[in-house]
PDB file of C-alpha atoms in Angstrom:
ATOM      1  CA  MET A   1     177.899  54.723  72.142  1.00  0.00           C
ATOM      2  CA  ASN A   2     177.048  52.672  69.044  1.00  0.00           C
ATOM      3  CA  LEU A   3     173.211  52.369  69.283  1.00  0.00           C
ATOM      4  CA  GLN A   4     173.166  50.116  66.246  1.00  0.00           C
ATOM      5  CA  ARG A   5     175.292  47.536  68.111  1.00  0.00           C
ATOM      6  CA  ILE A   6     172.932  47.653  71.015  1.00  0.00           C
ATOM      7  CA  ARG A   7     169.940  47.024  68.704  1.00  0.00           C
ATOM      8  CA  SER A   8     171.576  44.111  66.899  1.00  0.00           C
ATOM      9  CA  ASP A   9     172.296  42.179  70.135  1.00  0.00           C
ATOM     10  CA  THR A  10     168.732  42.091  71.301  1.00  0.00           C
ATOM     11  CA  MET A  11     166.650  39.027  71.322  1.00  0.00           C
ATOM     12  CA  ILE A  12     162.902  38.771  71.216  1.00  0.00           C
ATOM     13  CA  VAL A  13     161.880  37.116  74.460  1.00  0.00           C
ATOM     14  CA  TYR A  14     158.116  37.495  73.925  1.00  0.00           C
ATOM     15  CA  HIS A  15     155.924  38.330  71.041  1.00  0.00           C
ATOM     16  CA  ASN A  16     152.228  38.298  70.386  1.00  0.00           C
ATOM     17  CA  SER A  17     149.896  40.392  68.229  1.00  0.00           C
ATOM     18  CA  ILE A  18     149.947  43.235  70.705  1.00  0.00           C
ATOM     19  CA  ILE A  19     153.486  43.546  72.147  1.00  0.00           C
ATOM     20  CA  THR A  20     157.037  42.441  71.472  1.00  0.00           C
ATOM     21  CA  LEU A  21     159.626  42.281  74.280  1.00  0.00           C
ATOM     22  CA  ASP A  22     163.248  42.793  73.140  1.00  0.00           C
ATOM     23  CA  TYR A  23     166.001  42.022  75.652  1.00  0.00           C
ATOM     24  CA  ASP A  24     169.652  42.839  75.426  1.00  0.00           C
ATOM     25  CA  PRO A  25     171.577  40.796  77.936  1.00  0.00           C
ATOM     26  CA  ALA A  26     174.737  42.802  77.299  1.00  0.00           C
ATOM     27  CA  THR A  27     173.102  46.037  78.544  1.00  0.00           C
ATOM     28  CA  ASP A  28     170.339  44.395  80.654  1.00  0.00           C
ATOM     29  CA  ILE A  29     167.696  46.493  78.904  1.00  0.00           C
ATOM     30  CA  LEU A  30     164.234  45.150  78.193  1.00  0.00           C
ATOM     31  CA  GLU A  31     162.441  47.239  75.545  1.00  0.00           C
ATOM     32  CA  VAL A  32     158.775  47.213  74.696  1.00  0.00           C
ATOM     33  CA  ALA A  33     156.334  49.437  72.772  1.00  0.00           C
ATOM     34  CA  LEU A  34     153.346  49.911  75.010  1.00  0.00           C
ATOM     35  CA  PRO A  35     150.022  48.722  73.608  1.00  0.00           C
ATOM     36  CA  ASP A  36     147.081  50.945  72.824  1.00  0.00           C
ATOM     37  CA  MET A  37     144.622  51.320  75.698  1.00  0.00           C
ATOM     38  CA  GLN A  38     140.998  51.250  74.540  1.00  0.00           C
ATOM     39  CA  ALA A  39     137.912  50.358  76.521  1.00  0.00           C
ATOM     40  CA  HIS A  40     137.262  47.232  74.521  1.00  0.00           C
ATOM     41  CA  SER A  41     140.832  45.887  75.065  1.00  0.00           C
ATOM     42  CA  ILE A  42     141.463  46.546  78.759  1.00  0.00           C
ATOM     43  CA  SER A  43     141.829  42.908  79.707  1.00  0.00           C
ATOM     44  CA  GLU A  44     144.376  42.443  76.878  1.00  0.00           C
ATOM     45  CA  VAL A  45     146.303  45.499  78.065  1.00  0.00           C
ATOM     46  CA  GLU A  46     146.314  44.189  81.661  1.00  0.00           C
ATOM     47  CA  ARG A  47     147.667  40.861  80.388  1.00  0.00           C
ATOM     48  CA  CYS A  48     150.425  42.601  78.357  1.00  0.00           C
ATOM     49  CA  LEU A  49     151.518  44.702  81.326  1.00  0.00           C
ATOM     50  CA  HIS A  50     151.618  41.583  83.482  1.00  0.00           C
ATOM     51  CA  ILE A  51     153.732  39.820  80.783  1.00  0.00           C
ATOM     52  CA  ILE A  52     156.214  42.737  80.966  1.00  0.00           C
ATOM     53  CA  VAL A  53     156.479  42.303  84.727  1.00  0.00           C
ATOM     54  CA  GLU A  54     156.865  38.526  84.409  1.00  0.00           C
ATOM     55  CA  HIS A  55     159.784  39.012  82.030  1.00  0.00           C
ATOM     56  CA  VAL A  56     161.397  41.721  84.215  1.00  0.00           C
ATOM     57  CA  ILE A  57     161.295  39.082  86.997  1.00  0.00           C
ATOM     58  CA  SER A  58     162.343  36.016  85.038  1.00  0.00           C
ATOM     59  CA  TYR A  59     165.306  37.794  83.257  1.00  0.00           C
ATOM     60  CA  ASP A  60     166.123  39.799  86.471  1.00  0.00           C
ATOM     61  CA  VAL A  61     165.997  42.960  84.330  1.00  0.00           C
ATOM     62  CA  LYS A  62     167.477  46.145  85.828  1.00  0.00           C
ATOM     63  CA  LYS A  63     166.609  48.561  83.034  1.00  0.00           C
ATOM     64  CA  LEU A  64     163.321  48.931  81.200  1.00  0.00           C
ATOM     65  CA  LEU A  65     162.578  51.044  78.127  1.00  0.00           C
ATOM     66  CA  LEU A  66     158.857  51.730  77.628  1.00  0.00           C
ATOM     67  CA  ASP A  67     157.948  53.212  74.295  1.00  0.00           C
ATOM     68  CA  SER A  68     154.717  55.188  74.450  1.00  0.00           C
ATOM     69  CA  SER A  69     155.378  57.203  71.345  1.00  0.00           C
ATOM     70  CA  LYS A  70     152.778  55.436  69.204  1.00  0.00           C
ATOM     71  CA  ALA A  71     150.385  54.138  71.923  1.00  0.00           C
ATOM     72  CA  VAL A  72     146.842  55.426  71.743  1.00  0.00           C
ATOM     73  CA  VAL A  73     145.108  55.889  75.121  1.00  0.00           C
ATOM     74  CA  GLU A  74     141.332  56.064  74.883  1.00  0.00           C
ATOM     75  CA  VAL A  75     140.101  54.967  78.355  1.00  0.00           C
ATOM     76  CA  GLU A  76     138.479  56.753  81.274  1.00  0.00           C
ATOM     77  CA  ASP A  77     140.825  58.401  83.716  1.00  0.00           C
ATOM     78  CA  GLU A  78     140.044  55.979  86.488  1.00  0.00           C
ATOM     79  CA  THR A  79     140.667  52.922  84.312  1.00  0.00           C
ATOM     80  CA  TYR A  80     143.969  54.418  83.121  1.00  0.00           C
ATOM     81  CA  ARG A  81     144.931  55.260  86.725  1.00  0.00           C
ATOM     82  CA  SER A  82     144.111  51.742  87.863  1.00  0.00           C
ATOM     83  CA  LEU A  83     146.109  50.109  85.084  1.00  0.00           C
ATOM     84  CA  ILE A  84     149.213  52.250  85.625  1.00  0.00           C
ATOM     85  CA  LEU A  85     149.151  51.988  89.423  1.00  0.00           C
ATOM     86  CA  GLN A  86     148.843  48.219  89.256  1.00  0.00           C
ATOM     87  CA  PHE A  87     151.689  47.995  86.748  1.00  0.00           C
ATOM     88  CA  SER A  88     153.840  50.280  88.831  1.00  0.00           C
ATOM     89  CA  ARG A  89     153.273  48.371  92.078  1.00  0.00           C
ATOM     90  CA  GLU A  90     154.162  45.123  90.329  1.00  0.00           C
ATOM     91  CA  LEU A  91     157.358  46.660  88.975  1.00  0.00           C
ATOM     92  CA  ILE A  92     158.295  48.124  92.387  1.00  0.00           C
ATOM     93  CA  ASN A  93     158.417  44.561  93.694  1.00  0.00           C
ATOM     94  CA  THR A  94     161.088  43.562  91.218  1.00  0.00           C
ATOM     95  CA  ARG A  95     164.854  44.240  91.092  1.00  0.00           C
ATOM     96  CA  LEU A  96     164.312  46.897  88.432  1.00  0.00           C
ATOM     97  CA  GLN A  97     166.528  49.936  88.873  1.00  0.00           C
ATOM     98  CA  LYS A  98     165.674  52.280  85.955  1.00  0.00           C
ATOM     99  CA  VAL A  99     162.693  52.940  83.752  1.00  0.00           C
ATOM    100  CA  ALA A 100     162.954  55.175  80.703  1.00  0.00           C
ATOM    101  CA  ARG A 101     159.738  56.156  78.905  1.00  0.00           C
ATOM    102  CA  ILE A 102     159.557  57.511  75.429  1.00  0.00           C
ATOM    103  CA  ALA A 103     156.877  60.183  75.440  1.00  0.00           C
ATOM    104  CA  THR A 104     153.930  60.409  73.105  1.00  0.00           C
ATOM    105  CA  PRO A 105     153.581  63.474  70.910  1.00  0.00           C
ATOM    106  CA  VAL A 106     149.907  63.757  71.931  1.00  0.00           C
ATOM    107  CA  ALA A 107     149.799  66.509  74.522  1.00  0.00           C
ATOM    108  CA  SER A 108     146.645  65.302  76.325  1.00  0.00           C
ATOM    109  CA  GLN A 109     148.039  61.756  76.697  1.00  0.00           C
ATOM    110  CA  GLU A 110     151.390  63.102  77.895  1.00  0.00           C
ATOM    111  CA  HIS A 111     149.673  65.240  80.479  1.00  0.00           C
ATOM    112  CA  ARG A 112     147.877  62.175  81.857  1.00  0.00           C
ATOM    113  CA  ALA A 113     151.153  60.267  81.875  1.00  0.00           C
ATOM    114  CA  ASN A 114     152.855  63.022  83.811  1.00  0.00           C
ATOM    115  CA  LEU A 115     150.113  63.154  86.412  1.00  0.00           C
ATOM    116  CA  MET A 116     150.386  59.360  86.827  1.00  0.00           C
ATOM    117  CA  ALA A 117     154.164  59.623  87.168  1.00  0.00           C
ATOM    118  CA  GLN A 118     153.695  62.076  90.050  1.00  0.00           C
ATOM    119  CA  GLU A 119     151.258  59.714  91.720  1.00  0.00           C
ATOM    120  CA  VAL A 120     153.567  56.683  91.290  1.00  0.00           C
ATOM    121  CA  HIS A 121     156.417  58.770  92.713  1.00  0.00           C
ATOM    122  CA  GLN A 122     154.368  59.071  95.899  1.00  0.00           C
ATOM    123  CA  LEU A 123     154.600  55.316  96.278  1.00  0.00           C
ATOM    124  CA  LYS A 124     158.303  55.965  96.877  1.00  0.00           C
ATOM    125  CA  PRO A 125     159.668  53.411  94.507  1.00  0.00           C
ATOM    126  CA  ALA A 126     163.379  52.572  94.477  1.00  0.00           C
ATOM    127  CA  VAL A 127     163.218  52.665  90.745  1.00  0.00           C
ATOM    128  CA  ALA A 128     164.605  55.731  88.874  1.00  0.00           C
ATOM    129  CA  TYR A 129     162.208  57.021  86.266  1.00  0.00           C
ATOM    130  CA  GLU A 130     162.717  59.487  83.432  1.00  0.00           C
ATOM    131  CA  ASN A 131     160.692  60.614  80.400  1.00  0.00           C
ATOM    132  CA  PHE A 132     162.378  61.193  77.028  1.00  0.00           C
ATOM    133  CA  ALA A 133     161.345  62.621  73.660  1.00  0.00           C
ATOM    134  CA  GLY A 134     163.307  59.946  71.785  1.00  0.00           C
ATOM    135  CA  ARG A 135     164.859  56.523  71.926  1.00  0.00           C
ATOM    136  CA  ALA A 136     168.510  57.570  71.694  1.00  0.00           C
ATOM    137  CA  ALA A 137     168.336  59.842  74.780  1.00  0.00           C
ATOM    138  CA  ALA A 138     166.392  57.117  76.709  1.00  0.00           C
ATOM    139  CA  LEU A 139     169.070  54.548  75.865  1.00  0.00           C
ATOM    140  CA  ASP A 140     171.896  56.929  76.788  1.00  0.00           C
ATOM    141  CA  TRP A 141     170.327  57.503  80.225  1.00  0.00           C
ATOM    142  CA  LEU A 142     169.700  53.784  80.819  1.00  0.00           C
ATOM    143  CA  LEU A 143     173.327  52.977  79.956  1.00  0.00           C
ATOM    144  CA  VAL A 144     174.792  55.448  82.499  1.00  0.00           C
TER     145      VAL A 144
END
């Protein structure tokens, strides 16, 4: 698989100062680097997550790549839980089939993310979800 080709065919479908959504219609992959989550910016994060869902719906996206590798999460556990559960519930109501997440190298953040993934799994989503250390492995899985 030529990952360079995949990258060159993408188009920016949304961009603001916090997130950029890249969509590749050939592979039906929407890619986004998740924003930082800090107490002072929760409303902005909520809006960004909603924008992702809106684009999954409007482009009828089947594959989503969420890059958490550089995101800083500095919010209380309950706030984080609420944000992720709401985002997950909204995604469950789309035609999304696969979500690949690029993990963060920060162990404490990754632990929180894994706990949330277990809780989201209890919602019994029809969406396949996998965590990856890097972009190449995540793309390979999405393309299968």
